[in-house]
Amino acid sequence: MRHRSLLIITTAVAAGSLTLSACGSRGDDSGGKGGDKSTVTIGLDAPLTGDLSALGQGIKNSADLAVKTANKKQEVDGVTFKLQALDDAAQPASGQQNANKLVADDKVVGAVGPLNSNVGQSMQKVFDKAGMVEVSPANTAPELTQGTDWRTGKKQRPFKTYFRTSTTDAIQGPYAAQYMYNEKKLKKVYVIDDKKTYGKGLAATFKEEFEDLGGKVVGTDHVDPKEKDFTAVANKVAKAKPDFVYYGGEYPAGAPLADQAKKAGLKGPVVGGDALFSAEYVKLAKKNSEGDIASSVGAPLETLDSAKEFTKNYEAAGYKLPYEAYGGYAYDATWSIIQAVKAVAEKNDGKLPEDMNDTREQVVEAMQDVKFDGVSGKVGFDEFGDTTNKQLSLYEVKDGEHKPVKTGTFEEN
Amino acid sequence: MNDLPQQLASGLILGAMYGLIAIGYTMVYGIVQLINFAHGEIVMFGAFGGLTAWLLLPQGTALALALPVMLVMAVGVSVLVGIGAERFAYRPLRNAPRLAPLITAIGLSIMLQQLIWSFYPDAKKARTFPQFSGDSVELLGANIQRGELFLLIAAPVCMIALGFFVAKTRTGRAMQATSQDPDTAKLMGINTDRIIVTAFAIGAAFGGVAAIAYGLKYGQIDFKIGFILGLKAFTAAVLGGIGNIYGAMVGGVVLGLAESLATAYIEHIPGMELFGGGAWKNVWAFVLLILVLLVRPQGLLGERIADRA
């Protein structure tokens, strides 16, 4: 018996190490001297599984579409793009691991992602050290580009390799505050957040603006997004009788919170940021999501000319899942890397530098000047790496669907 | 303070659910001194069993009609998983050191989660569970959701049935005997293997009922719900005195009330403004557990027993 189990273990170990060594010697090198074509990889990190997978899959599919379009159009002469998508399950630690993996691969020229601001925080440093560009389609926490002191006006860019195609919470929260106060005429709010980078920041900027306008915050609370039971908080909200609730957080907790608050007796809507702008939100909160409002970055894709082609191609490509809230931004993020690579190739007589480190360095430089008409509107980056497109929209749930109610650019009061 | 009835009702409902699950922990522990950490996942399987029944029934079936089928399916799935766990994960380790089955239990719980994650369609994110439509019902100044009424009826019914079973039936008395001293019970002609399986099955059945209650209350389930539920129920079992069936229910209710009241009122105590609110409820629940155990290490209804030599 002993011998047999020993044999099994040895076989397993041997088989395992053989498989591993096979992975190591992956020999599909098509770049270099074989022909004029070289292949570079664009990395992608997003939650492909877990609660936020609906958003993550939309990002992945849209980036995939951008890569395929670039290859079909031969956007960069002599360069074929490949997408390598990694799953972070919305965990900062997994995101950092993925970043390390992408950086270590000398085929990877830049990365798209991630979805969550706290995951972005854990990845920034890795990319910065390697001098590799990272373009997030969805991170909205202001400190990622403007440093931790952004609130006091001392803006300082922490990482020059980090860019994003979505606008920040610094304007998303206030935009919703202005709409609720000025147009919906709702003056009493209960503010709840999930204590995560994104939710906390969003709730804080909303609260500040709402109070400046003259609105009253009748209560605040925090919830643990890992749970589903918010009845105690919901009862508190109902007792405080606010006109509406502002929730800084994501839909997996936001939907049950809205559901339970309304069951407990909340009369007004639940308002939140782009992470509530998902069909999943409506599905999970069911009828109780009616009238709820979510802000999102950019204009509704359906209304933009620049997006029509994207939505058409997305449908034609036959992806199983919709592009969701960040599809357009993911497409633009991927496209901006492709444009930066194009600029680098043009600068070097139509070829990318031999050494990937040089390529990466030049791509980071080129990214600063990238400008094109993207799916989400005009794409370009300011001195912090933030998008120059400051457009925002608000969506209200009507008949079980998010319908755009207002779109515009944010104006300081 | 006119929301006190509401907070009490919410705490009671939550506590009833914890209690139903805690019974599974307590019975198994009372008989084999095993903490079945996979019990939360047995509940989770029950919830998915109930959901499957709902999905298999013709569309448009009224929930009130579907509920018995869902309940049978949830309890059936839970019991099957519970018995399977006992047979394949715990029985082979019956005479192993105490630590071995504990580690197996943790492994089993992760395995069960991953099974749902991998094989149940669309289970990588939350699945919606059918819910009763209609307004909440007012009861003694508190609003009770229609889905929660199920729990308020099911929990006492289950408790009474269990109390009757343990006190009056032959198997029930055999269970008491086994829990007092398994070796002597065996010498008296009691088939202890059968008793242990029965304990697992009853615990799992209650877990199945709690799973349906969970789905009806929250309207959504996912593959991770077992972890926190299991932890809370285990806490409830310890709080009430592990091994004591009524203790499990009392512990659950105390825990549910503690969570509900702490969230609502602690921040109104001067100097405690920072420590109230939803994010702190688990902290207070476990502070309560520690306090109770400091004063009564055997739990609220537990009996002080000498350590076995």
XYZ file of C-alpha atoms in Angstrom, chain B residues 5 10 18 23 39 59 71 119 124 130 141 145 157 160-161 175 187 204 209 227 233 240 260 277 286 307 309:
27
model
C -40.790 47.593 18.295
C -36.154 42.634 13.063
C -29.747 32.017 13.308
C -29.757 23.705 16.047
C -23.133 23.308 8.258
C -43.626 29.805 -14.797
C -39.443 23.570 1.117
C -21.639 23.948 -11.548
C -20.896 33.283 -9.836
C -38.828 34.511 -5.506
C -46.275 48.405 16.025
C -42.521 41.481 5.572
C -43.214 24.899 14.742
C -41.994 22.263 19.188
C -41.686 19.352 16.800
C -30.271 10.494 21.141
C -23.725 -1.236 25.416
C -29.653 19.654 8.070
C -36.044 25.411 6.426
C -20.008 31.265 5.574
C -25.205 30.197 13.929
C -26.901 29.460 24.163
C -30.283 44.897 15.587
C -24.068 51.862 12.845
C -18.989 39.178 19.280
C -14.165 17.659 31.152
C -10.924 12.421 31.108
